[in-house]
Tab-separated table of C-alpha atoms and ligand atoms in Angstrom:
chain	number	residue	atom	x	y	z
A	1	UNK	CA	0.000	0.000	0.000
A	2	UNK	CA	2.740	2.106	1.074
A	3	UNK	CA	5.946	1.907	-0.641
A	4	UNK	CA	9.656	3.314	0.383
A	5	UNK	CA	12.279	3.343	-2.142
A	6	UNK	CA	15.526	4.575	-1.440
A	7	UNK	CA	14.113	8.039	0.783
A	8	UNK	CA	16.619	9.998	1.921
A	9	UNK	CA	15.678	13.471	4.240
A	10	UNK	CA	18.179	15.758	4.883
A	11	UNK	CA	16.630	18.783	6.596
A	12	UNK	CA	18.198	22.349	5.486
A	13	UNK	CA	20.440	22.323	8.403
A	14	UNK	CA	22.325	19.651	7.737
A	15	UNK	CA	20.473	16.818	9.587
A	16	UNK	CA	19.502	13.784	8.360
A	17	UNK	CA	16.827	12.825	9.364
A	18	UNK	CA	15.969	9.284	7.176
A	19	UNK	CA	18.808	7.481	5.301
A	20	UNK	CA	18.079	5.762	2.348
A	21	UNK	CA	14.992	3.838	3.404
A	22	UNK	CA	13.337	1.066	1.870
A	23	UNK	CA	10.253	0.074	3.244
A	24	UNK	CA	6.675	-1.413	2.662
A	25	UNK	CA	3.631	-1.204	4.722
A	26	UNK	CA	1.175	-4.017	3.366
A	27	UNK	CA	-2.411	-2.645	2.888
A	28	UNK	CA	-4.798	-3.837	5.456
A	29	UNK	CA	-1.921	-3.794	8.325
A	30	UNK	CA	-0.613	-2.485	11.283
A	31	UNK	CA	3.222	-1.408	10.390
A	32	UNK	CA	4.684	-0.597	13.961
A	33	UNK	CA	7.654	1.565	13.850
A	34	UNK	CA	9.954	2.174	16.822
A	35	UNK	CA	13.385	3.284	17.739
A	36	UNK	CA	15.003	5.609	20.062
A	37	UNK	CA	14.566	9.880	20.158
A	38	UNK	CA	15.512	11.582	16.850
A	39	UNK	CA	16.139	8.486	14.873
A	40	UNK	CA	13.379	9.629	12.104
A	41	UNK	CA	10.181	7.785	12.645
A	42	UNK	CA	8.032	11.015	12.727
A	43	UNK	CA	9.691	12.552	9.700
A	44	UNK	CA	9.445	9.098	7.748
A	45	UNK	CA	5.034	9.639	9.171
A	46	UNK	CA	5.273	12.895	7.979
A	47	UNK	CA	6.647	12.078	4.282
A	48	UNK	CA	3.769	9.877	3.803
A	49	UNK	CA	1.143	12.822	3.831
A	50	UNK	CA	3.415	15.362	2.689
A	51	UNK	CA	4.388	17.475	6.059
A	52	UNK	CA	7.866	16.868	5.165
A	53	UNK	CA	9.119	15.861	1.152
A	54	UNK	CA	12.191	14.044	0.797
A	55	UNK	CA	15.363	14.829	-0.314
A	56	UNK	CA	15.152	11.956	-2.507
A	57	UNK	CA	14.065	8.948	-3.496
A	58	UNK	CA	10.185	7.840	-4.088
A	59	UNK	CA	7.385	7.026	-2.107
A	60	UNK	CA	4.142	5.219	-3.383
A	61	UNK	CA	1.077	5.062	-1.968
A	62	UNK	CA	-1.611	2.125	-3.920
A	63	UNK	CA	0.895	2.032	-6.627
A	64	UNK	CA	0.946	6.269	-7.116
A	65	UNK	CA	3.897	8.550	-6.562
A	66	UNK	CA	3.259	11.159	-3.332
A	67	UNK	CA	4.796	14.260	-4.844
A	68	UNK	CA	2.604	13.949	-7.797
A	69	UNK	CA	-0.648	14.174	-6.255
A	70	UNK	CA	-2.268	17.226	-4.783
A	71	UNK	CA	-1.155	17.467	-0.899
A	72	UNK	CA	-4.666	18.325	0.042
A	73	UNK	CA	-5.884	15.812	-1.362
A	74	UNK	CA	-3.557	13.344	-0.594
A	75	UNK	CA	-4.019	13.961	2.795
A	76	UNK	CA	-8.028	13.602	2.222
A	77	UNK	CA	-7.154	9.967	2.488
A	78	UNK	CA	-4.944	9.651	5.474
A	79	UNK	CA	-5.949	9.922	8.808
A	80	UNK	CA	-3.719	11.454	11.334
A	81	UNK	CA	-3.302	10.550	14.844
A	82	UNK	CA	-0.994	13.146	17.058
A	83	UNK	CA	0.143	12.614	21.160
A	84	UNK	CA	-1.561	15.647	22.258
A	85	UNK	CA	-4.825	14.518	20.385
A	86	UNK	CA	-4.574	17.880	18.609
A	87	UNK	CA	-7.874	19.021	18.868
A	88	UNK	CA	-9.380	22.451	18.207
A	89	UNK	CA	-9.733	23.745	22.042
A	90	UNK	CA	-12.473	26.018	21.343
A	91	UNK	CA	-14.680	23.176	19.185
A	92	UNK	CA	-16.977	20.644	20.701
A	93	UNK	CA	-16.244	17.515	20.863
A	94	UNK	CA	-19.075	16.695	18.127
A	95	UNK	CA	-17.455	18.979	15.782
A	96	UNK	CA	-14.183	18.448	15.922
A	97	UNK	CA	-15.259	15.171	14.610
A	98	UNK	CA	-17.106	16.356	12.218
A	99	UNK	CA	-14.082	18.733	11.120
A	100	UNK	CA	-13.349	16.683	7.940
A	101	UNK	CA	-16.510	15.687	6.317
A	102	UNK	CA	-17.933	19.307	6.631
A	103	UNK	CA	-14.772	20.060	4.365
A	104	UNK	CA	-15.245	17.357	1.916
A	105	UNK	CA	-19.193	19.132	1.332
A	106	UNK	CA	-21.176	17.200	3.484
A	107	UNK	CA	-22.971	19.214	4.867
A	108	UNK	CA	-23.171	20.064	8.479
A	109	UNK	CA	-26.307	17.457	9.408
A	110	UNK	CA	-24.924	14.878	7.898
A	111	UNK	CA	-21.181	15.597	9.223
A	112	UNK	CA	-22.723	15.521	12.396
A	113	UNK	CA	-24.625	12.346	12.162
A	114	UNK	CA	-20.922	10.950	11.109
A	115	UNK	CA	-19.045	12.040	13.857
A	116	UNK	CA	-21.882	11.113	16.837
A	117	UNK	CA	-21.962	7.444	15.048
A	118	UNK	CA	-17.760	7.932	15.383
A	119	UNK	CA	-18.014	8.825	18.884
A	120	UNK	CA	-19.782	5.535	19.489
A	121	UNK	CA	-17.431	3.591	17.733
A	122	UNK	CA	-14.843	4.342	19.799
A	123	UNK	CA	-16.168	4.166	22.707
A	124	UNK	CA	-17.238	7.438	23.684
A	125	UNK	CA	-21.135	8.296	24.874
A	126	UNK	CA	-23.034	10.969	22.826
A	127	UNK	CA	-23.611	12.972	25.533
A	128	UNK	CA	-19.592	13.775	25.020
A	129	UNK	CA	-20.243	15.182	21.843
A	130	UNK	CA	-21.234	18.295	23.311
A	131	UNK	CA	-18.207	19.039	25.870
A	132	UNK	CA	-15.430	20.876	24.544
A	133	UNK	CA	-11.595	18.723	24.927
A	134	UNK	CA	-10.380	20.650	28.296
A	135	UNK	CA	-13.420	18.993	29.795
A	136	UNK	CA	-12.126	15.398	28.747
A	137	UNK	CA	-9.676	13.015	29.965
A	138	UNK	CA	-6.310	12.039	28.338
A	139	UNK	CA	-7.639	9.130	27.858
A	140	UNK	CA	-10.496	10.306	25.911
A	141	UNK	CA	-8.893	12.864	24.449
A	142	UNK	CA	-7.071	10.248	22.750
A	143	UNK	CA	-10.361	8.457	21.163
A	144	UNK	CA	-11.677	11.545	19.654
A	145	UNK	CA	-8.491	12.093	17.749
A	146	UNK	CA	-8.773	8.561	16.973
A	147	UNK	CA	-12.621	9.325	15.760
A	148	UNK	CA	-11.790	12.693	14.349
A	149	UNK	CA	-9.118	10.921	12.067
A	150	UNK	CA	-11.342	8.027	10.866
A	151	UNK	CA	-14.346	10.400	10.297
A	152	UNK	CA	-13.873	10.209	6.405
A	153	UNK	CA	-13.404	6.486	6.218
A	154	UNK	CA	-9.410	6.752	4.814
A	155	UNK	CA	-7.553	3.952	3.738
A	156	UNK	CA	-5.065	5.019	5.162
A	157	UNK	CA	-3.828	6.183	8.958
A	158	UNK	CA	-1.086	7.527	10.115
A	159	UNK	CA	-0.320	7.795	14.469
A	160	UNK	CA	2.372	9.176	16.055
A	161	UNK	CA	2.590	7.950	19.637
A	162	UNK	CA	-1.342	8.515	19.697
A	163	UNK	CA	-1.147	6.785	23.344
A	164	UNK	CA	1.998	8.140	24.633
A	165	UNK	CA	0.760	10.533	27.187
A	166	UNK	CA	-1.392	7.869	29.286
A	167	UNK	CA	-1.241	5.739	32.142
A	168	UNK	CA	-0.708	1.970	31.548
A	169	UNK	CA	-4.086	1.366	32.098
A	170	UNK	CA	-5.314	3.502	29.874
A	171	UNK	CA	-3.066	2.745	27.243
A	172	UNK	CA	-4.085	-1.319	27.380
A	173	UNK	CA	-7.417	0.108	26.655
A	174	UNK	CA	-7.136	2.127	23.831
A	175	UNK	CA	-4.584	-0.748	21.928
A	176	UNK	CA	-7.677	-2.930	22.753
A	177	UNK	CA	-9.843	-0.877	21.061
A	178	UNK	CA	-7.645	-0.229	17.904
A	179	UNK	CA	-7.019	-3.889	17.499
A	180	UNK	CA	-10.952	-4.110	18.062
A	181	UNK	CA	-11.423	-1.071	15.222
A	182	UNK	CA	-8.895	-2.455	12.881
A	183	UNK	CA	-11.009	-6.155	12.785
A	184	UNK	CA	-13.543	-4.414	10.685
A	185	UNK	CA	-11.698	-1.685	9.797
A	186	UNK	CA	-8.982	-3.082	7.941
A	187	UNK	CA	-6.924	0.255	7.606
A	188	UNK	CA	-3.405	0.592	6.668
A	189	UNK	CA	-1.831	1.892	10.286
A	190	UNK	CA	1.479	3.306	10.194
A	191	UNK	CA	1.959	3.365	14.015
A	192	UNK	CA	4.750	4.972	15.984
A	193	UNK	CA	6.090	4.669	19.076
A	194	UNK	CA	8.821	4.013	21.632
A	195	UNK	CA	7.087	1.491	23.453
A	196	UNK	CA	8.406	-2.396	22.531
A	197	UNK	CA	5.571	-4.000	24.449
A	198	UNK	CA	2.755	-1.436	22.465
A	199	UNK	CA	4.525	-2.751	19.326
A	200	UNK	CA	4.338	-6.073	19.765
A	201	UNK	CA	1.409	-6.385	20.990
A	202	UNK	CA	-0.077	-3.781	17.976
A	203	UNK	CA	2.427	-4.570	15.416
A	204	UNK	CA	1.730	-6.832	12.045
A	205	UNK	CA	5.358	-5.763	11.470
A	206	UNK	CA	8.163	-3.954	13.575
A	207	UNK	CA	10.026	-1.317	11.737
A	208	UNK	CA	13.522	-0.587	14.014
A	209	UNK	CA	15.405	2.425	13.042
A	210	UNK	CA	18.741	3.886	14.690
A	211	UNK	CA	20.062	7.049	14.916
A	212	UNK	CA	20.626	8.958	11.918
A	213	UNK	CA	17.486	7.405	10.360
A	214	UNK	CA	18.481	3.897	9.314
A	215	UNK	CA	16.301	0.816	9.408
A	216	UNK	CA	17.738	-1.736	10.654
A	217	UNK	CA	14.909	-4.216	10.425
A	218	UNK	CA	11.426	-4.888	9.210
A	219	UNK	CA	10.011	-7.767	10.499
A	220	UNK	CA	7.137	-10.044	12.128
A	221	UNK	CA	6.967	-9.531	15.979
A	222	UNK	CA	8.028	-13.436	16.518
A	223	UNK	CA	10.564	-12.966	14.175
A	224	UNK	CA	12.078	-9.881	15.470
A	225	UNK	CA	11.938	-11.266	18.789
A	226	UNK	CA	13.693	-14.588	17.782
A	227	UNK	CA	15.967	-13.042	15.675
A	228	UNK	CA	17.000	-9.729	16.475
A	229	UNK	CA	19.205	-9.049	13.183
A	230	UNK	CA	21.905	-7.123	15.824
A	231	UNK	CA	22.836	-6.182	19.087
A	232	UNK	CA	21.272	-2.692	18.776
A	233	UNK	CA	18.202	-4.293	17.854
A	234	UNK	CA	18.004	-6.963	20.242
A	235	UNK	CA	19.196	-4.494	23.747
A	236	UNK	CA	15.985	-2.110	22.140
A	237	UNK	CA	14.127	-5.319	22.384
A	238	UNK	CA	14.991	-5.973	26.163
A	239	UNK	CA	16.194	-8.841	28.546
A	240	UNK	CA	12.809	-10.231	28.482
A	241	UNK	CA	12.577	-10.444	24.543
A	242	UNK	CA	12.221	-14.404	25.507
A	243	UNK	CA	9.519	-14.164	27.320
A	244	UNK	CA	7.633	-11.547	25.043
A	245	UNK	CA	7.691	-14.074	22.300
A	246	UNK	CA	5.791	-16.588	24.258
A	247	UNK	CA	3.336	-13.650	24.450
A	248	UNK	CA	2.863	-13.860	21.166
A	249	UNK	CA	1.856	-18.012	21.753
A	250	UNK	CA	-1.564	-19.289	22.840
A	251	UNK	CA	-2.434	-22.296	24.915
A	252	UNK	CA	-4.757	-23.655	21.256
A	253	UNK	CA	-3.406	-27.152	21.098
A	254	UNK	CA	-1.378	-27.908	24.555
A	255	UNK	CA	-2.837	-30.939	25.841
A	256	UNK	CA	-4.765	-31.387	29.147
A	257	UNK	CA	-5.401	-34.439	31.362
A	258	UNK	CA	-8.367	-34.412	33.632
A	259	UNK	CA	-8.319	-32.247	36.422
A	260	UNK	CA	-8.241	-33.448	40.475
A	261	UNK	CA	-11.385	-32.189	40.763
A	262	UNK	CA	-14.050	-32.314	43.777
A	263	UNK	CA	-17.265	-30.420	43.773
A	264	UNK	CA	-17.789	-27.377	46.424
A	265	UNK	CA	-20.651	-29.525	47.847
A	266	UNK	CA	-18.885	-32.646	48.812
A	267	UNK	CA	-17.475	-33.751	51.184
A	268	UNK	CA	-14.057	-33.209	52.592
A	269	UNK	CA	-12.600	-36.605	53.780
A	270	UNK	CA	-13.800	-37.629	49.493
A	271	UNK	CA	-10.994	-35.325	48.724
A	272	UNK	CA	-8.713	-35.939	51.473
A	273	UNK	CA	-8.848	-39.492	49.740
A	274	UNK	CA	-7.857	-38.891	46.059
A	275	UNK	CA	-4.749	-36.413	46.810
A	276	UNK	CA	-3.454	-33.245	48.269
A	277	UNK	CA	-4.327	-30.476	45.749
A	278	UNK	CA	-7.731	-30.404	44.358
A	279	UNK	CA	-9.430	-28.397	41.921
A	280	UNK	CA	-12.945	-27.412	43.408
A	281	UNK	CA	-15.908	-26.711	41.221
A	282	UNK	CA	-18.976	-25.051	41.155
A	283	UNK	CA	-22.119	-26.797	40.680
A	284	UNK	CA	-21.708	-25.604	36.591
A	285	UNK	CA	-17.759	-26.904	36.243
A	286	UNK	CA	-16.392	-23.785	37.046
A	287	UNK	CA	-13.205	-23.671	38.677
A	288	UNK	CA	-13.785	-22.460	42.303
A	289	UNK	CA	-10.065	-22.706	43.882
A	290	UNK	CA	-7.145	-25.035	44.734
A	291	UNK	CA	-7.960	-26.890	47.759
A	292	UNK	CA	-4.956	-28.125	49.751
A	293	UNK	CA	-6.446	-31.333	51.210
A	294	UNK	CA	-3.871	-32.348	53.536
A	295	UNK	CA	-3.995	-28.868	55.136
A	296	UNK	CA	-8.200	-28.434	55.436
A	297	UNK	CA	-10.126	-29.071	58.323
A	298	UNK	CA	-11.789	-33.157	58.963
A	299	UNK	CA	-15.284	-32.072	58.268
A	300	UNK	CA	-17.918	-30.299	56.085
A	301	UNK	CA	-17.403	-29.400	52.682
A	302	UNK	CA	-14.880	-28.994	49.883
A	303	UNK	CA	-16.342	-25.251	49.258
A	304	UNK	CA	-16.568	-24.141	53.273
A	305	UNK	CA	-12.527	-24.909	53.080
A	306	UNK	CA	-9.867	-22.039	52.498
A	307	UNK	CA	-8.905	-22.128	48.991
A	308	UNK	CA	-6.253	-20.832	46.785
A	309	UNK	CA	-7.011	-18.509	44.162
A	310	UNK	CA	-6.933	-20.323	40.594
A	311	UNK	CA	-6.546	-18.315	37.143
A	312	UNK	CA	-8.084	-20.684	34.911
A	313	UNK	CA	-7.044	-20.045	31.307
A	314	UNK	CA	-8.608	-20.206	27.462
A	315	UNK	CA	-6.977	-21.636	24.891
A	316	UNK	CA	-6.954	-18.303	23.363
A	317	UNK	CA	-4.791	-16.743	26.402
A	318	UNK	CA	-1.091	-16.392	25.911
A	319	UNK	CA	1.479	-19.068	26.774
A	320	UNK	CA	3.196	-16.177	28.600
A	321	UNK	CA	0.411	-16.194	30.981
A	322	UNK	CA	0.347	-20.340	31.196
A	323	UNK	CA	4.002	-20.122	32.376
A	324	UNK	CA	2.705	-17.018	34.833
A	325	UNK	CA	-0.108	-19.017	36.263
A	326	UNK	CA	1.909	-22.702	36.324
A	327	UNK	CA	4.744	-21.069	38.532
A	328	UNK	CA	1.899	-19.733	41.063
A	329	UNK	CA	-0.486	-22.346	41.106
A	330	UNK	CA	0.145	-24.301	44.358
A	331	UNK	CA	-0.450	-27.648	42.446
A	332	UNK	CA	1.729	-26.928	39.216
A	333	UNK	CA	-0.812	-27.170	37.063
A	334	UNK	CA	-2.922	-24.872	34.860
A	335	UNK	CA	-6.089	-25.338	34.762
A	336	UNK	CA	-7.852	-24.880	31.500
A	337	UNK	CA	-11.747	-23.802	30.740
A	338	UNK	CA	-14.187	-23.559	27.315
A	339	UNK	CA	-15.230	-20.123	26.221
A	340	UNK	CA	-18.095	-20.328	28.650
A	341	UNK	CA	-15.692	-20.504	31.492
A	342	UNK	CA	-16.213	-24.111	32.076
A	343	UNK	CA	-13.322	-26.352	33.114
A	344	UNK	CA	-12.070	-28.581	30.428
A	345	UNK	CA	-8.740	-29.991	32.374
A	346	UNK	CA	-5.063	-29.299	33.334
A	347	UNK	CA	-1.706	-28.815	31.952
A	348	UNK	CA	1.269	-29.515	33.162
A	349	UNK	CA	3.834	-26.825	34.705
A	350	UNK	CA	6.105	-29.244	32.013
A	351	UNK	CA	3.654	-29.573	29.746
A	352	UNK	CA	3.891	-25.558	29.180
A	353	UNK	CA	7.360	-25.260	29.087
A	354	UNK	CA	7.872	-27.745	26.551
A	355	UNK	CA	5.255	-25.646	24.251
A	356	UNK	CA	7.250	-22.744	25.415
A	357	UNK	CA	10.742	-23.954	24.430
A	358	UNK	CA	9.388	-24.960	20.744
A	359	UNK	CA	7.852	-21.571	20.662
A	360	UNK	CA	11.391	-20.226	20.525
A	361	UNK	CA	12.886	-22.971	18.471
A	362	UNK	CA	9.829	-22.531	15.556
A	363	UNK	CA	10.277	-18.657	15.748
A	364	UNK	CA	14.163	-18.974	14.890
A	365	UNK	CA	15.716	-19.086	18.302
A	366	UNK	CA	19.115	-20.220	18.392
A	367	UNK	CA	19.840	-20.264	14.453
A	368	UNK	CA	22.409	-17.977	12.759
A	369	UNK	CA	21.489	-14.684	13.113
A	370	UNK	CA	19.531	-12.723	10.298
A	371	UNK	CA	21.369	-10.748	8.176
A	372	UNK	CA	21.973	-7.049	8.905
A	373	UNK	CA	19.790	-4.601	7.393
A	374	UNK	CA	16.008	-4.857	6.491
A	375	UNK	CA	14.791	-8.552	6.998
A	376	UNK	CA	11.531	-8.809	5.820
A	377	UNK	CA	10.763	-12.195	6.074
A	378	UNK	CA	8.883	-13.834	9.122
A	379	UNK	CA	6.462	-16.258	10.589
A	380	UNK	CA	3.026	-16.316	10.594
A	381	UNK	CA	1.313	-14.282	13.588
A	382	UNK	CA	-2.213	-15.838	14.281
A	383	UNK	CA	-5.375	-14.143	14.917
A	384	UNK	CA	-5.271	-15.221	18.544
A	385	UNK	CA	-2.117	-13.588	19.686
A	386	UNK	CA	-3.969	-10.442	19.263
A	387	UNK	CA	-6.650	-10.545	21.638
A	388	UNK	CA	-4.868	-10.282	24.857
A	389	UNK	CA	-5.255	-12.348	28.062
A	390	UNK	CA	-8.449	-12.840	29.394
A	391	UNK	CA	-10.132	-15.455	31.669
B	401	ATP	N1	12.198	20.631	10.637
B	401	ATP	C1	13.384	20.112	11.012
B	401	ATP	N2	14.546	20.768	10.780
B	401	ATP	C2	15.730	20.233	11.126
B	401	ATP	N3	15.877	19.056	11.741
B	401	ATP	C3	14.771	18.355	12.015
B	401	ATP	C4	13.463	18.837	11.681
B	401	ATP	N4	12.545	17.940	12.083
B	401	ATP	C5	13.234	16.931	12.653
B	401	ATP	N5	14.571	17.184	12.610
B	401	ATP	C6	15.627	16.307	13.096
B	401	ATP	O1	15.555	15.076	12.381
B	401	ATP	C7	15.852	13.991	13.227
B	401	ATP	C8	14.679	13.027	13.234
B	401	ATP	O2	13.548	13.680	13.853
B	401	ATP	P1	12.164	12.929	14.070
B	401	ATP	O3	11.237	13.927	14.625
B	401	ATP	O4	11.786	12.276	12.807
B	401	ATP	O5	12.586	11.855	15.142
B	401	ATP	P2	11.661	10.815	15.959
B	401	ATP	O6	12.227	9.482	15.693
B	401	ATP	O7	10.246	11.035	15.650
B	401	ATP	O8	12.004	11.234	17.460
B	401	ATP	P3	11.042	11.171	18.770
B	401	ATP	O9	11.014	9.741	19.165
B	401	ATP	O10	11.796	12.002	19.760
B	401	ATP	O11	9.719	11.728	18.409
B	401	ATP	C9	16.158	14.588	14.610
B	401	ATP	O12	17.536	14.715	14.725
B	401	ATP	C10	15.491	15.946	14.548
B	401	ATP	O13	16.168	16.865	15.367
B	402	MG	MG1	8.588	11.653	16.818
């Protein structure tokens, strides 16, 4: 969709700011790109709706060379998302919004009608339509830029550390909600930031640069993780870069043996029998708590007995969380449950890190290391990884 070929920006005083890049950003994809202060990934957002030209080289967008289409028009078609949310202070909420299509000619009902039906999208209530942005969070600052930019439908959409100026919290939120928007959406996202955990979790594909505005590589999260093509690239990726591939795994085909399970409402000395931890249930197979049997009192029930808290897991949850929950489950096992929440089984503390330790081998671990310079080749990231954890 987007196309790179040889760019170079060299700013009038002398900097530059992106050396001879080649990159692509595939249409319907979120192209993450990170890398520390100054190293270009603004300027390289900036070429693609014509804030900045470059020096030289060409850039393409669906096949069509930037500098010969109109800039206003040009930018018609790309959405832009800022950190500050950039919104007009003096505006409501509605019509910033709205901002775009009355430009285009819509007309200021329909505009409107657009930018309440925007508000919704994103998770906004209408009744916010008609405060001004000093009378919104950061948070929700953030989702009307992300409303005001989508308000003409563009293929395209550019955002420059749209999230970087809110808590953690916040921040899971909002990625939720753009991986939620870009299901249906299908945009092409061109998505900065300085975050390595935002990027892997957002990212079809990790752009790195350096200083001085080279790429370094362009590749698939797993890949990049697995095979970090230097040591700049893997000390940007962290110590943990292990462990943030597996959260890129799911549990989906780890096996499970039947749980040691004993129902809430039977008796104690039954499970005092069959072992000392036990799973207990709810009358509907939902896991209740670990039950340490040789510790609980003689009589009543399993249920009336102190329990340990149990994180039962889907197979859509991350094997990062598996290894999380088999280190503090008491019993060493994960327990597993359906969509509905029912319990299905257990896996093994070894069971998981077995998966885990082919989840590094099949992403590349421990081969020769990729070449230098823009990789673009990678493994396949499933639809799953990009859910997040829930149970
Ligand atoms: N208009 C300009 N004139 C001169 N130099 C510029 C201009 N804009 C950016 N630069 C320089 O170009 C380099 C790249 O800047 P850019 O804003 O693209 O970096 P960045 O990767 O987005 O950094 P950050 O993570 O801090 O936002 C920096 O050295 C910056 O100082
Ligand atoms: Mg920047």
């Amino acid at each position: 969709m987007i196309k790179f070929d040889s760019v170079h920006k060299r700013f009038p005083n002398g900097t530059t700011a992106v050396h001879d890049l080649n990159l692509d950003m595939p249409e319907g994809q979120i192209t993450v790109l990170v890398g520390s202060s100054g190293c270009g990934k603004t300027t390289t957002l900036r070429m693609i709706n014509r804030m900045v030209d470059p020096s030289s080289g060409t850039i393409r967008l669906a096949d069509k060379d930037i500098l010969e289409a109109d800039a206003a028009e040009l930018r018609r078609g790309i959405g832009y998302v800022i950190q500050q949310s950039g919104l007009f202070p003096h505006r409501t909420i509605l019509d910033n919004v709205a901002t775009v299509p009355l430009l285009l000619g819509w007309g200021r009902k329909k505009s409107r009608a657009r930018a309440a039906e925007l508000l919704e999208t994103v998770g906004l209530t209408a009744d916010t339509g008609k405060r001004y942005p000093h009378q919104l969070s950061g948070g929700q600052q953030q989702r009307v830029g992300v409303a005001r930019a989508l308000a003409a439908d563009p293929p395209v959409l550019l955002m420059d550390e749209p999230f970087g100026a809110v808590d953690p919290v916040v921040r899971t939120q909002l990625q939720d909600e753009l991986l939620r928007l870009q299901k249906d959406l299908n945009k092409t996202i061109v998505f900065v930031t300085h975050d390595i955990d935002e990027a892997v979790r957002l990212g079809d594909r990790i752009a790195v640069f350096r200083t001085g505005g080279h790429l370094v590589q362009c590749a698939e999260p797993a890949e990049l993780l697995a095979r970090p093509a230097d040591d700049f690239v893997a000390d940007f990726l962290g110590a943990e870069r292990g462990l943030k591939l597996l959260s890129l795994s799911t549990l989906a085909g780890i096996p499970q043996t039947s749980a040691p399970v004993v129902r809430a409402d039977e008796r104690i000395t039954a499970a005092k029998r069959t072992g000392r931890w036990q799973l207990v249930t709810s009358a509907d197979n939902r896991p209740l708590g670990w039950l340490d049997a040789d510790a609980a009192p003689a009589a009543g029930t399993a249920g009336d007995a102190p329990l340990l808290p149990v994180r039962a897991l889907r197979d859509t949850d991350s094997l990062l969380s598996a290894l999380n929950e088999s280190v503090s489950s008491p019993a060493g096992l994960v327990a597993r449950v359906d969509a509905d929440g029912a319990l299905t089984g257990v896996t093994s503390r070894d069971a998981i890190h077995d998966r885990a330790g082919e989840a590094h081998t099949s992403a590349g671990a421990g081969e020769a290391p990729a070449q230098t310079g823009a990789t673009q080749t990678g493994t396949t990231k499933t639809d799953a990884t990009k859910t997040g954890t829930t149970a």
